[in-house]
């Protein structure tokens, strides 16, 4: 969903740039709380993984492909603020080194693919986890649904930006229908990759998954409680 | 699995995806590109100002073999993102809160000695 130069006019591109800068500023402050000696290397590798996964376009419909956006995945693995920074670094390197995503569209791309995916995806993930039992299966299911929704959310955000500053004269209804329709399909791929990756990390190192922290604490408490209760159990009658 | 081993495995997966698997990725336009072409959104699209850069369009200029050129550009990209991202995250991280659990020492710092008595 990398927007090239020339799709969006200058005033709206600048406005999106301001939104992106403000978002990254907030993310930089918030990330300080998420990152320490142990999680900082993981965050760097998460950004690298998102870059790699974004190269893997998968077919979604006749003559159309899609690829991971990665905002939801990064937010679940390393935290929402750090997740925004992960995707932003990927987008910056793609624009500067690989001519992917226009330089004047960088603000638009960071807004839709880093800020909106994390806000929509991670927000929905937390909401779902609150309603589900605290198990690993719940984390995987919530990550699937959240990732799926985050992609059409980003497509909707692009449509709004296009409505404000699109350079070509195309009806907004047409753009919205086409963009959201295709990106629901791409969202299924996003959901599969996100749930598979989160599940894999949960299987080997659940303590490293930021979004599963609420899950780990009750488990630890239960172990401690059983130890304490153990000797007392027989004399309960 | 130790943290070091896990991180090494994670990096290896990224390198294999970007360096090898990327060759098999679909070359069809992505959702936005396809819609832009079909509906006319791209009427005023401009060429990327860095399109002739050495890694432009996920290839390495001067490397003729498509598999090698694409794979190499993916590996360089993973390295570049890791360097910039890792550097940024290492720079903004919280410091000095848990000196006992500093990286690499976590296996050798159990609270055993305190419990001996």
Coordinates of C-alpha atoms in Angstrom, one line a residue:
Chain A
X1 CA 0.0 0.0 0.0
X2 CA 3.0 2.3 -0.5
X3 CA 1.8 5.6 -2.0
X4 CA 4.1 7.0 -4.7
X5 CA 4.8 10.6 -5.4
X6 CA 2.0 12.5 -7.2
X7 CA -1.1 10.7 -5.8
X8 CA -1.7 13.3 -3.1
X9 CA -1.3 17.0 -3.5
X10 CA 1.3 19.1 -1.6
X11 CA -0.8 20.7 1.2
X12 CA -2.3 17.3 2.2
X13 CA 1.1 15.6 1.9
X14 CA 2.5 18.2 4.3
X15 CA -0.4 17.9 6.7
X16 CA 0.1 14.1 6.7
X17 CA 3.8 14.7 7.3
X18 CA 3.0 16.8 10.3
X19 CA 0.7 14.0 11.6
X20 CA 3.5 11.5 11.1
X21 CA 6.1 13.6 12.9
X22 CA 3.7 14.1 15.8
X23 CA 2.9 10.4 15.9
X24 CA 6.6 9.4 15.9
X25 CA 7.3 12.0 18.6
X26 CA 4.7 10.4 20.9
X27 CA 6.0 6.9 20.0
X28 CA 9.6 7.9 20.9
X29 CA 8.4 9.0 24.3
X30 CA 6.2 5.9 24.9
X31 CA 8.8 3.5 23.6
X32 CA 11.2 4.4 26.4
X33 CA 8.8 2.6 28.8
X34 CA 8.7 -0.5 26.5
X35 CA 12.3 -0.9 25.7
X36 CA 15.1 -2.1 28.0
X37 CA 18.4 -4.1 27.5
X38 CA 16.4 -7.2 26.8
X39 CA 13.6 -5.9 24.5
X40 CA 15.6 -3.3 22.4
X41 CA 17.4 -6.0 20.4
X42 CA 14.1 -7.9 19.9
X43 CA 12.5 -4.6 18.6
X44 CA 15.4 -4.1 16.1
X45 CA 14.9 -7.7 14.8
X46 CA 11.1 -7.2 14.7
X47 CA 11.6 -4.2 12.3
X48 CA 14.0 -6.3 10.2
X49 CA 11.4 -9.1 10.1
X50 CA 8.6 -6.7 9.0
X51 CA 10.9 -5.5 6.2
X52 CA 11.6 -9.1 5.1
X53 CA 7.9 -10.0 5.2
X54 CA 6.9 -6.9 3.2
X55 CA 9.0 -8.3 0.3
X56 CA 6.7 -11.4 0.2
X57 CA 3.8 -10.4 -2.0
X58 CA 1.1 -13.0 -2.0
X59 CA -1.7 -13.3 -4.6
X60 CA -5.1 -12.2 -3.4
X61 CA -7.3 -11.8 -6.6
X62 CA -6.9 -11.9 -10.3
X63 CA -3.8 -9.9 -11.1
X64 CA -3.5 -8.4 -7.6
X65 CA -1.2 -9.1 -4.8
X66 CA -0.7 -7.9 -1.2
X67 CA 1.9 -8.0 1.5
X68 CA 2.1 -7.7 5.3
X69 CA 1.9 -4.2 6.7
X70 CA 3.2 -5.5 10.1
X71 CA 1.9 -2.7 12.4
X72 CA -0.3 -5.1 14.5
X73 CA 2.4 -7.8 14.6
X74 CA 5.1 -5.4 15.7
X75 CA 2.8 -3.8 18.4
X76 CA 1.9 -7.2 19.8
X77 CA 5.5 -8.4 19.9
X78 CA 7.3 -5.3 21.2
X79 CA 4.6 -2.8 22.3
X80 CA 2.4 -0.3 20.4
X81 CA 4.8 2.7 20.7
X82 CA 7.8 0.7 19.6
X83 CA 5.6 -1.0 16.9
X84 CA 4.9 2.4 15.3
X85 CA 8.7 3.1 15.3
X86 CA 9.4 -0.4 13.8
X87 CA 7.1 0.2 10.8
X88 CA 8.3 3.8 10.4
X89 CA 11.9 2.7 10.1
X90 CA 10.9 0.1 7.5
X91 CA 9.0 2.7 5.5
X92 CA 11.9 5.2 5.7
X93 CA 14.5 2.7 4.5
X94 CA 12.2 1.5 1.7
X95 CA 11.7 5.1 0.5
X96 CA 15.4 6.0 0.8
X97 CA 17.1 2.8 -0.4
X98 CA 14.6 0.9 -2.5
X99 CA 12.6 3.7 -4.2
X100 CA 9.5 2.1 -2.7
X101 CA 7.0 4.7 -1.5
X102 CA 7.4 8.3 -2.6
X103 CA 9.6 10.7 -0.6
X104 CA 6.9 13.3 -0.6
X105 CA 4.4 10.6 0.3
X106 CA 6.4 9.4 3.4
X107 CA 4.1 11.2 5.8
X108 CA 1.0 9.6 4.1
X109 CA 2.6 6.2 4.2
X110 CA 3.7 6.5 7.9
X111 CA 0.2 7.8 8.8
X112 CA -1.7 4.9 7.1
X113 CA 0.7 2.0 7.5
X114 CA 2.4 2.8 10.9
X115 CA 0.0 4.9 12.9
X116 CA -3.4 3.7 11.7
X117 CA -2.5 -0.1 11.7
X118 CA -1.1 0.1 15.2
X119 CA -4.0 2.2 16.6
X120 CA -6.7 0.0 15.0
X121 CA -4.9 -3.3 15.2
X122 CA -3.4 -3.0 18.7
X123 CA -6.5 -1.3 20.1
X124 CA -8.7 -4.1 18.8
X125 CA -6.2 -6.7 20.1
X126 CA -6.4 -5.3 23.7
X127 CA -10.2 -5.0 23.5
X128 CA -10.6 -8.6 22.4
X129 CA -8.1 -9.9 25.0
X130 CA -10.2 -8.3 27.7
X131 CA -13.2 -10.3 26.6
X132 CA -11.4 -13.6 26.0
X133 CA -10.1 -16.2 28.5
X134 CA -6.4 -15.6 29.4
X135 CA -4.9 -18.3 27.3
X136 CA -2.3 -18.5 24.5
X137 CA -5.1 -19.5 22.1
X138 CA -6.9 -16.3 22.9
X139 CA -3.8 -14.2 22.1
X140 CA -3.4 -16.0 18.8
X141 CA -7.1 -15.5 17.9
X142 CA -7.1 -11.8 19.0
X143 CA -3.9 -11.2 16.9
X144 CA -5.6 -12.8 13.9
X145 CA -8.8 -10.6 14.0
X146 CA -6.8 -7.5 14.9
X147 CA -4.4 -7.9 12.1
X148 CA -7.2 -8.6 9.6
X149 CA -9.1 -5.4 10.6
X150 CA -5.9 -3.2 10.6
X151 CA -5.4 -3.6 6.8
X152 CA -8.9 -2.3 5.6
X153 CA -8.5 0.4 8.4
X154 CA -5.3 1.6 6.7
X155 CA -7.1 1.4 3.3
X156 CA -9.9 3.5 4.7
X157 CA -7.4 6.1 6.0
X158 CA -5.8 6.3 2.6
X159 CA -9.3 6.9 1.1
X160 CA -9.8 9.8 3.6
X161 CA -6.5 11.3 2.7
X162 CA -7.3 10.8 -1.0
X163 CA -10.6 12.6 -0.5
X164 CA -8.8 15.5 1.0
X165 CA -5.9 15.8 -1.5
X166 CA -6.1 13.3 -4.3
X167 CA -4.6 14.7 -7.5
X168 CA -6.8 12.7 -10.0
X169 CA -10.6 13.2 -10.3
X170 CA -12.0 9.8 -9.2
X171 CA -15.2 9.4 -7.2
X172 CA -14.5 8.8 -3.6
X173 CA -17.1 6.1 -3.4
X174 CA -15.4 4.1 -6.0
X175 CA -12.0 4.5 -4.3
X176 CA -13.4 3.5 -0.9
X177 CA -15.3 0.4 -2.2
X178 CA -12.3 -0.9 -4.2
X179 CA -9.7 -0.1 -1.6
X180 CA -11.5 -1.6 1.4
X181 CA -12.7 -4.6 -0.6
X182 CA -9.3 -5.7 -1.8
X183 CA -7.7 -4.9 1.5
X184 CA -10.1 -7.2 3.4
X185 CA -8.6 -10.0 1.3
X186 CA -5.1 -8.8 1.9
X187 CA -6.0 -8.6 5.6
X188 CA -6.6 -12.3 5.6
X189 CA -3.0 -12.8 4.6
X190 CA -1.9 -10.3 7.2
X191 CA -4.0 -12.1 9.8
X192 CA -2.4 -15.5 8.9
X193 CA 1.1 -14.2 9.0
X194 CA 0.6 -12.3 12.2
X195 CA -1.2 -15.1 14.1
X196 CA 1.5 -17.7 12.9
X197 CA 4.4 -15.4 14.0
X198 CA 2.9 -14.5 17.4
X199 CA 2.0 -18.2 18.0
X200 CA 5.6 -19.3 17.1
X201 CA 7.1 -16.8 19.5
X202 CA 4.6 -17.7 22.2
X203 CA 5.5 -21.4 21.8
X204 CA 9.3 -20.8 22.5
X205 CA 9.5 -17.6 24.5
X206 CA 6.1 -16.4 25.7
X207 CA 7.8 -13.9 28.1
X208 CA 9.1 -11.9 25.1
X209 CA 5.6 -11.2 23.7
X210 CA 4.6 -7.8 24.9
X211 CA 0.9 -8.4 24.2
X212 CA 0.9 -11.6 26.3
X213 CA 2.2 -10.0 29.4
X214 CA -1.2 -10.0 31.1
X215 CA -1.3 -13.7 30.4
X216 CA 2.0 -14.5 32.0
X217 CA 1.3 -12.9 35.4
X218 CA -1.7 -14.9 36.5
X219 CA 0.2 -18.1 35.5
X220 CA 3.1 -17.2 37.7
X221 CA 0.8 -16.4 40.6
X222 CA -1.0 -19.7 40.3
X223 CA 2.3 -21.6 40.6
X224 CA 3.2 -19.7 43.7
X225 CA -0.3 -20.2 45.2
X226 CA -0.3 -23.9 44.6
X227 CA 3.0 -24.3 46.4
X228 CA 1.7 -22.5 49.4
X229 CA -1.6 -24.3 49.4
X230 CA 0.0 -27.7 48.9
X231 CA 0.7 -28.8 52.4
X232 CA -2.5 -27.4 53.7
X233 CA -4.7 -29.3 51.3
X234 CA -5.0 -32.7 53.0
X235 CA -6.1 -31.2 56.3
X236 CA -8.9 -29.2 54.6
X237 CA -11.6 -31.7 55.7
Chain B
X1 CA 15.5 -21.4 24.5
X2 CA 18.0 -18.8 25.6
X3 CA 17.4 -15.2 24.5
X4 CA 20.5 -15.1 22.4
X5 CA 19.6 -18.3 20.5
X6 CA 16.0 -17.0 20.0
X7 CA 17.2 -13.6 18.6
X8 CA 19.7 -15.4 16.3
X9 CA 16.9 -17.7 15.0
X10 CA 14.6 -14.7 14.5
X11 CA 17.4 -12.9 12.4
X12 CA 18.0 -16.1 10.4
X13 CA 14.3 -16.4 9.5
X14 CA 14.3 -12.7 8.3
X15 CA 17.4 -13.2 6.2
X16 CA 16.0 -16.4 4.6
X17 CA 12.7 -14.7 3.9
X18 CA 14.3 -11.5 2.3
X19 CA 17.2 -13.3 0.7
X20 CA 15.7 -16.5 -0.7
X21 CA 11.9 -16.7 -0.3
X22 CA 11.4 -13.2 -1.8
X23 CA 12.3 -14.5 -5.2
X24 CA 9.0 -16.5 -5.2
X25 CA 6.8 -13.6 -4.2
X26 CA 4.0 -12.5 -6.5
X27 CA 5.0 -9.9 -9.0
X28 CA 1.5 -8.7 -9.6
X29 CA 0.7 -5.1 -8.5
X30 CA -0.4 -4.8 -4.9
X31 CA -4.0 -3.7 -4.0
X32 CA -3.3 0.1 -4.2
X33 CA -1.3 -0.1 -7.4
X34 CA -3.9 -2.2 -9.1
X35 CA -6.8 0.1 -8.0
X36 CA -4.8 3.2 -8.9
X37 CA -4.2 1.9 -12.4
X38 CA -7.8 0.6 -12.9
X39 CA -9.6 3.7 -11.5
X40 CA -7.2 6.4 -12.7
X41 CA -5.8 7.4 -9.3
X42 CA -2.3 7.2 -10.7
X43 CA -3.0 9.8 -13.5
X44 CA -0.5 12.2 -12.0
X45 CA 1.9 9.7 -10.5
X46 CA 5.5 10.8 -10.6
X47 CA 8.6 8.7 -10.9
X48 CA 10.4 8.1 -7.6
X49 CA 13.2 10.7 -7.3
X50 CA 15.6 7.9 -6.3
X51 CA 14.5 5.3 -8.8
X52 CA 18.0 4.9 -10.2
X53 CA 19.6 4.4 -6.7
X54 CA 21.8 1.3 -6.4
X55 CA 19.1 -0.7 -4.7
X56 CA 16.1 0.8 -6.6
X57 CA 13.1 -1.5 -6.9
X58 CA 14.7 -4.3 -4.8
X59 CA 17.6 -5.2 -7.0
X60 CA 21.3 -4.5 -6.8
X61 CA 22.5 -2.5 -9.8
X62 CA 25.1 -4.3 -11.8
X63 CA 24.1 -7.8 -10.7
X64 CA 22.5 -9.5 -13.7
X65 CA 21.1 -12.7 -12.1
X66 CA 17.6 -11.8 -10.9
X67 CA 17.7 -14.3 -8.0
X68 CA 21.0 -13.0 -6.7
X69 CA 20.2 -9.4 -7.3
X70 CA 16.8 -9.5 -5.5
X71 CA 18.1 -11.8 -2.7
X72 CA 21.1 -9.6 -2.1
X73 CA 19.0 -6.4 -1.9
X74 CA 16.7 -8.2 0.6
X75 CA 19.7 -9.1 2.8
X76 CA 21.1 -5.6 2.6
X77 CA 17.7 -4.2 3.5
X78 CA 17.4 -6.5 6.5
X79 CA 20.8 -5.4 7.6
X80 CA 20.0 -1.7 7.1
X81 CA 16.7 -1.9 9.0
X82 CA 18.3 -3.8 11.8
X83 CA 21.2 -1.3 12.0
X84 CA 19.0 1.8 12.0
X85 CA 16.1 0.3 14.0
X86 CA 18.3 -1.5 16.5
X87 CA 20.4 1.6 17.0
X88 CA 17.3 3.8 17.6
X89 CA 15.8 1.3 20.1
X90 CA 19.1 0.8 21.9
X91 CA 19.4 4.6 22.1
X92 CA 15.9 5.2 23.6
X93 CA 15.8 2.2 25.9
X94 CA 15.4 2.5 29.7
X95 CA 18.7 2.1 31.4
X96 CA 20.1 0.8 34.7
X97 CA 16.9 -0.6 36.2
X98 CA 18.0 -4.2 36.3
X99 CA 21.7 -4.5 36.4
X100 CA 21.5 -8.1 37.6
X101 CA 19.8 -9.3 34.4
X102 CA 22.0 -7.5 31.9
X103 CA 22.1 -9.2 28.5
X104 CA 23.9 -12.5 28.4
X105 CA 24.3 -12.9 32.1
X106 CA 20.8 -14.1 32.9
X107 CA 21.7 -17.8 33.0
X108 CA 24.4 -17.2 35.7
X109 CA 22.6 -14.9 38.0
X110 CA 20.2 -17.1 40.0
X111 CA 19.3 -16.1 43.6
X112 CA 20.8 -19.4 44.9
X113 CA 23.5 -18.0 47.2
X114 CA 21.0 -15.9 49.1
X115 CA 18.9 -19.0 49.9
X116 CA 21.8 -21.2 51.2
X117 CA 21.3 -20.7 54.9

